[in-house]
Amino acid sequence: MISPILTVSQSDAPRSLAAALEDGAVLLFPDLDFPFSDFERRFVERPFADGKAKNVNIRGADAELRGAAGTPEEQEALRGLLVRYRAFAKGLVNRYLPDYIGRVNFAGTSYRPFDVDKRKLSWRRDDTRLHVDAFPSNPIGEKRILRVFRNINPSGQPRRWRVGEDFGSMAEKFLPRLPGYSPLSAKLLAALRITKARRSEYDHLMLHLHDALKQDEAYQASAPQADVNFLPGQTWVTFSDLVMHGAMGGQYMLEQTAYLPVAAQADPAKSPQRILAAKLGRPLQ
Ligand SMILES: [Fe+2]
């Protein structure tokens, strides 16, 4: 089954969308307001980025801005825009995912002013290939990756995605090919500070899934998939560790990353952690 897109308008009766989200849907909010001031409009006229990293972001309690360009006044306004977007994402969770209130941890907020990178990157960094998100240096363990995206393109350009098949069907094809987990090398990676915490068996499997998926040209071309266009002004929300996705094009986007403990899900059995354990027929280490 291909990941469904569930459209929710402001005029729809409010209801919790946690079950649909946990099932692997992309929630699409076509008409939520997030207005820019006259001053802020410059941030979608040209990229205010130092060009060293792909994105500009704020992280942590002090919300220090990283990777930005512009005058001090402009950078302060851009930081303010990201702080406001984080509050917008929190408001969305409060309204549509009330089950998660108080359980979800809002991490990095990013401004993505560059076109989706179509240079001939290494296959591992090529996000046009269908994948699930996994972070090599930042083990996730018993957390889920929830992301809130908004297309802020000023000239009508959509954010173009592909979405793929459901996580369970994908895992069935790829799990048998993945190398076994070594608790000893996980310990070593943490001791050498290559990873920020011990890489669990789940993190190991997700990293190898990410790579095996991106490397498999035949799968990329022939796996079940659908094109989706997110228009300017639209907001979309998904578990990016569960929903197979590739970013095909588009410029100017805001993104909020949040972490949710598996135990805080409406149904933890729908997590990639538990799906992988069920396919292997044993708990993960
Ligand atoms: Fe991704």
Short mmCIF file of C-alpha atoms and ligand atoms in Angstrom, two decimals:
data_model
loop_
_atom_site.label_atom_id
_atom_site.label_comp_id
_atom_site.label_asym_id
_atom_site.label_seq_id
_atom_site.Cartn_x
_atom_site.Cartn_y
_atom_site.Cartn_z
CA MET A 1 0.00 0.00 0.00
CA ILE A 2 1.28 3.51 -0.87
CA SER A 3 1.28 6.07 1.94
CA PRO A 4 -2.05 7.93 1.85
CA ILE A 5 -2.35 11.73 1.86
CA LEU A 6 -5.06 12.85 4.29
CA THR A 7 -6.28 16.40 3.65
CA VAL A 8 -7.61 18.30 6.68
CA SER A 9 -9.16 21.76 6.25
CA GLN A 10 -9.61 24.33 9.02
CA SER A 11 -13.38 24.04 8.55
CA ASP A 12 -13.35 20.28 9.30
CA ALA A 13 -14.51 19.31 12.78
CA PRO A 14 -11.39 18.99 14.96
CA ARG A 15 -10.46 15.40 15.72
CA SER A 16 -7.30 13.58 16.72
CA LEU A 17 -5.35 12.44 13.71
CA ALA A 18 -2.84 10.37 15.70
CA ALA A 19 -4.20 7.01 14.48
CA ALA A 20 -3.95 8.01 10.81
CA LEU A 21 -0.49 9.49 11.31
CA GLU A 22 0.75 6.38 13.11
CA ASP A 23 -0.64 4.25 10.26
CA GLY A 24 1.74 6.06 7.88
CA ALA A 25 -0.41 8.84 6.43
CA VAL A 26 0.91 12.24 5.39
CA LEU A 27 -1.43 14.83 6.96
CA LEU A 28 -1.95 17.73 4.56
CA PHE A 29 -3.26 21.04 5.92
CA PRO A 30 -4.07 23.21 2.88
CA ASP A 31 -5.28 26.37 4.63
CA LEU A 32 -3.44 27.05 7.91
CA ASP A 33 -2.28 30.66 8.32
CA PHE A 34 1.34 31.56 8.83
CA PRO A 35 1.64 35.14 7.59
CA PHE A 36 4.93 36.88 6.83
CA SER A 37 5.52 40.54 7.67
CA ASP A 38 6.66 42.93 4.92
CA PHE A 39 10.17 42.77 6.35
CA GLU A 40 10.18 38.94 6.37
CA ARG A 41 9.27 38.69 2.70
CA ARG A 42 12.93 39.11 1.81
CA PHE A 43 13.58 35.61 3.18
CA VAL A 44 11.75 34.10 0.21
CA GLU A 45 13.25 36.48 -2.35
CA ARG A 46 16.80 35.25 -1.92
CA PRO A 47 18.48 32.71 0.36
CA PHE A 48 19.73 34.20 3.65
CA ALA A 49 22.21 31.40 4.21
CA ASP A 50 25.97 31.32 4.55
CA GLY A 51 26.03 28.49 2.00
CA LYS A 52 28.17 26.17 4.15
CA ALA A 53 25.25 24.00 5.27
CA LYS A 54 22.10 22.98 3.36
CA ASN A 55 19.85 24.73 5.88
CA VAL A 56 19.64 27.51 8.42
CA ASN A 57 18.35 26.38 11.79
CA ILE A 58 17.69 27.06 15.43
CA ARG A 59 18.09 24.45 18.14
CA GLY A 60 17.81 24.20 21.89
CA ALA A 61 16.30 26.48 24.51
CA ASP A 62 18.31 29.58 23.53
CA ALA A 63 17.32 29.10 19.84
CA GLU A 64 20.67 30.27 18.54
CA LEU A 65 20.61 30.80 14.77
CA ARG A 66 23.09 28.78 12.72
CA GLY A 67 24.07 28.97 9.06
CA ALA A 68 22.37 32.31 8.32
CA ALA A 69 23.53 35.31 6.27
CA GLY A 70 22.41 38.96 6.32
CA THR A 71 22.72 42.01 8.58
CA PRO A 72 22.31 41.55 12.35
CA GLU A 73 18.78 42.97 12.02
CA GLU A 74 17.91 40.50 9.25
CA GLN A 75 19.36 37.55 11.14
CA GLU A 76 17.40 38.50 14.25
CA ALA A 77 14.21 38.67 12.15
CA LEU A 78 14.97 35.27 10.59
CA ARG A 79 15.52 33.79 14.05
CA GLY A 80 12.21 35.30 15.11
CA LEU A 81 10.50 33.73 12.09
CA LEU A 82 11.82 30.29 13.06
CA VAL A 83 10.79 30.74 16.71
CA ARG A 84 7.30 31.63 15.43
CA TYR A 85 7.25 28.58 13.16
CA ARG A 86 8.14 26.35 16.10
CA ALA A 87 5.16 27.81 17.99
CA PHE A 88 2.98 27.23 14.90
CA ALA A 89 4.05 23.55 14.82
CA LYS A 90 3.28 23.23 18.54
CA GLY A 91 -0.15 24.74 17.98
CA LEU A 92 -0.80 22.24 15.20
CA VAL A 93 0.13 19.31 17.48
CA ASN A 94 -2.09 20.70 20.27
CA ARG A 95 -5.06 20.97 17.93
CA TYR A 96 -4.75 17.88 15.76
CA LEU A 97 -2.60 15.49 17.82
CA PRO A 98 -3.79 16.14 21.41
CA ASP A 99 -2.71 12.61 22.41
CA TYR A 100 0.89 13.81 22.14
CA ILE A 101 0.62 17.01 24.21
CA GLY A 102 3.37 17.13 26.81
CA ARG A 103 5.05 14.01 25.37
CA VAL A 104 6.54 15.43 22.20
CA ASN A 105 9.91 17.19 22.26
CA PHE A 106 10.38 20.00 19.73
CA ALA A 107 13.96 19.92 18.48
CA GLY A 108 15.48 21.71 15.44
CA THR A 109 13.59 24.23 13.32
CA SER A 110 14.96 24.89 9.84
CA TYR A 111 14.67 27.41 7.00
CA ARG A 112 15.47 25.71 3.69
CA PRO A 113 16.05 28.39 1.08
CA PHE A 114 17.78 26.29 -1.57
CA ASP A 115 16.35 24.23 -4.37
CA VAL A 116 16.27 20.50 -3.65
CA ASP A 117 19.79 19.42 -4.40
CA LYS A 118 19.93 17.65 -7.74
CA ARG A 119 23.71 17.79 -8.11
CA LYS A 120 25.26 14.37 -8.52
CA LEU A 121 25.61 13.81 -4.80
CA SER A 122 26.76 10.50 -3.39
CA TRP A 123 23.81 8.10 -3.33
CA ARG A 124 23.79 8.21 0.47
CA ARG A 125 23.13 11.98 0.56
CA ASP A 126 20.75 11.98 -2.40
CA ASP A 127 17.33 12.70 -0.83
CA THR A 128 15.53 12.41 -4.18
CA ARG A 129 15.83 8.65 -3.63
CA LEU A 130 13.03 7.02 -1.64
CA HIS A 131 14.09 6.52 1.97
CA VAL A 132 13.10 6.66 5.63
CA ASP A 133 15.02 9.12 7.82
CA ALA A 134 17.89 7.87 10.00
CA PHE A 135 20.64 9.96 11.59
CA PRO A 136 24.10 8.33 11.63
CA SER A 137 25.62 10.26 14.56
CA ASN A 138 22.46 10.78 16.60
CA PRO A 139 20.90 7.49 17.76
CA ILE A 140 17.14 7.61 18.05
CA GLY A 141 16.49 4.51 20.15
CA GLU A 142 12.90 4.50 21.42
CA LYS A 143 11.87 7.78 19.77
CA ARG A 144 9.90 8.61 16.64
CA ILE A 145 10.77 11.37 14.16
CA LEU A 146 7.76 13.63 13.58
CA ARG A 147 8.16 16.45 11.05
CA VAL A 148 6.07 19.51 10.22
CA PHE A 149 6.82 21.05 6.79
CA ARG A 150 5.51 24.20 5.13
CA ASN A 151 6.03 25.37 1.57
CA ILE A 152 6.76 29.14 1.66
CA ASN A 153 7.68 29.54 -2.01
CA PRO A 154 6.60 33.03 -3.20
CA SER A 155 6.11 32.22 -6.89
CA GLY A 156 3.75 29.26 -6.94
CA GLN A 157 6.42 26.55 -7.07
CA PRO A 158 5.28 23.29 -5.42
CA ARG A 159 7.44 21.18 -3.14
CA ARG A 160 7.52 17.93 -5.07
CA TRP A 161 7.76 14.62 -3.19
CA ARG A 162 7.49 10.98 -4.01
CA VAL A 163 5.97 8.74 -1.36
CA GLY A 164 6.51 4.99 -1.35
CA GLU A 165 5.00 1.80 -0.04
CA ASP A 166 4.18 1.10 3.62
CA PHE A 167 7.06 0.42 5.99
CA GLY A 168 6.15 -3.22 6.67
CA SER A 169 6.14 -4.21 2.98
CA MET A 170 9.43 -2.41 2.42
CA ALA A 171 11.03 -4.00 5.52
CA GLU A 172 10.03 -7.49 4.40
CA LYS A 173 12.04 -7.03 1.20
CA PHE A 174 15.10 -5.43 2.77
CA LEU A 175 15.49 -6.96 6.26
CA PRO A 176 17.01 -10.24 5.00
CA ARG A 177 19.81 -8.31 3.28
CA LEU A 178 20.95 -6.26 6.30
CA PRO A 179 24.11 -7.10 8.23
CA GLY A 180 23.75 -8.33 11.82
CA TYR A 181 24.03 -5.99 14.80
CA SER A 182 27.14 -5.97 16.96
CA PRO A 183 26.67 -4.60 20.51
CA LEU A 184 30.46 -4.46 20.79
CA SER A 185 30.96 -2.14 17.82
CA ALA A 186 28.04 0.00 19.04
CA LYS A 187 29.91 0.42 22.34
CA LEU A 188 33.08 1.31 20.49
CA LEU A 189 31.35 3.97 18.31
CA ALA A 190 30.00 5.62 21.46
CA ALA A 191 33.37 5.41 23.26
CA LEU A 192 35.05 7.06 20.26
CA ARG A 193 32.24 9.67 20.22
CA ILE A 194 31.40 8.86 16.62
CA THR A 195 27.86 8.48 17.92
CA LYS A 196 26.36 10.75 20.61
CA ALA A 197 24.87 7.75 22.44
CA ARG A 198 24.99 3.97 22.08
CA ARG A 199 23.63 2.90 18.68
CA SER A 200 20.81 0.46 19.39
CA GLU A 201 19.91 -2.46 17.15
CA TYR A 202 17.01 -0.35 15.90
CA ASP A 203 19.39 2.47 14.91
CA HIS A 204 21.66 -0.06 13.23
CA LEU A 205 18.79 -1.51 11.20
CA MET A 206 17.45 1.92 10.21
CA LEU A 207 20.84 3.17 9.00
CA HIS A 208 21.34 0.05 6.91
CA LEU A 209 17.77 0.25 5.59
CA HIS A 210 18.35 3.88 4.61
CA ASP A 211 21.50 2.93 2.69
CA ALA A 212 20.14 -0.29 1.14
CA LEU A 213 17.06 1.57 -0.11
CA LYS A 214 18.99 4.43 -1.67
CA GLN A 215 21.52 2.08 -3.27
CA ASP A 216 18.93 -0.13 -4.95
CA GLU A 217 18.32 1.45 -8.38
CA ALA A 218 15.82 -1.23 -9.40
CA TYR A 219 13.77 -0.69 -6.24
CA GLN A 220 13.89 3.10 -6.70
CA ALA A 221 12.55 2.79 -10.24
CA SER A 222 9.96 0.06 -9.81
CA ALA A 223 8.75 0.13 -6.18
CA PRO A 224 5.16 1.25 -5.55
CA GLN A 225 5.21 5.05 -5.39
CA ALA A 226 3.22 8.20 -6.08
CA ASP A 227 4.10 11.83 -6.85
CA VAL A 228 2.75 14.48 -4.48
CA ASN A 229 2.87 18.26 -4.94
CA PHE A 230 2.70 20.46 -1.85
CA LEU A 231 1.67 23.95 -2.92
CA PRO A 232 2.83 27.24 -1.39
CA GLY A 233 0.88 27.91 1.81
CA GLN A 234 0.34 24.22 2.48
CA THR A 235 1.60 22.48 5.64
CA TRP A 236 2.19 18.74 5.90
CA VAL A 237 3.04 16.44 8.78
CA THR A 238 4.41 12.93 8.81
CA PHE A 239 6.52 10.40 10.69
CA SER A 240 9.57 10.54 8.43
CA ASP A 241 11.02 7.38 10.02
CA LEU A 242 7.96 5.44 8.84
CA VAL A 243 6.83 7.03 5.58
CA MET A 244 8.97 6.31 2.52
CA HIS A 245 9.70 9.63 0.83
CA GLY A 246 11.97 11.41 -1.63
CA ALA A 247 12.20 15.19 -2.15
CA MET A 248 12.15 15.80 -5.91
CA GLY A 249 12.07 19.59 -6.19
CA GLY A 250 11.03 22.93 -4.77
CA GLN A 251 12.62 25.93 -3.06
CA TYR A 252 11.89 27.77 0.22
CA MET A 253 10.47 25.64 2.98
CA LEU A 254 10.18 25.67 6.76
CA GLU A 255 10.59 22.47 8.74
CA GLN A 256 10.18 21.50 12.40
CA THR A 257 11.59 18.24 13.77
CA ALA A 258 10.00 16.75 16.89
CA TYR A 259 10.64 13.54 18.81
CA LEU A 260 7.94 11.37 20.34
CA PRO A 261 8.65 8.38 22.61
CA VAL A 262 7.29 5.13 21.14
CA ALA A 263 5.49 4.60 24.47
CA ALA A 264 3.57 7.87 23.92
CA GLN A 265 2.01 6.66 20.69
CA ALA A 266 -1.70 5.90 20.59
CA ASP A 267 -0.56 2.44 19.44
CA PRO A 268 3.16 1.65 19.92
CA ALA A 269 2.78 -1.51 17.80
CA LYS A 270 2.63 0.73 14.72
CA SER A 271 6.12 2.12 15.31
CA PRO A 272 9.00 1.07 13.03
CA GLN A 273 10.71 -0.20 16.22
CA ARG A 274 7.90 -2.71 16.86
CA ILE A 275 7.28 -3.51 13.19
CA LEU A 276 10.94 -4.53 12.77
CA ALA A 277 10.87 -6.58 15.98
CA ALA A 278 7.70 -8.36 14.82
CA LYS A 279 9.27 -9.18 11.42
CA LEU A 280 12.37 -10.56 13.16
CA GLY A 281 10.21 -12.46 15.66
CA ARG A 282 12.10 -11.15 18.71
CA PRO A 283 12.63 -7.90 20.65
CA LEU A 284 15.41 -5.64 19.35
CA GLN A 285 18.62 -5.32 21.40
FE FE B 1 14.14 12.39 4.43
#
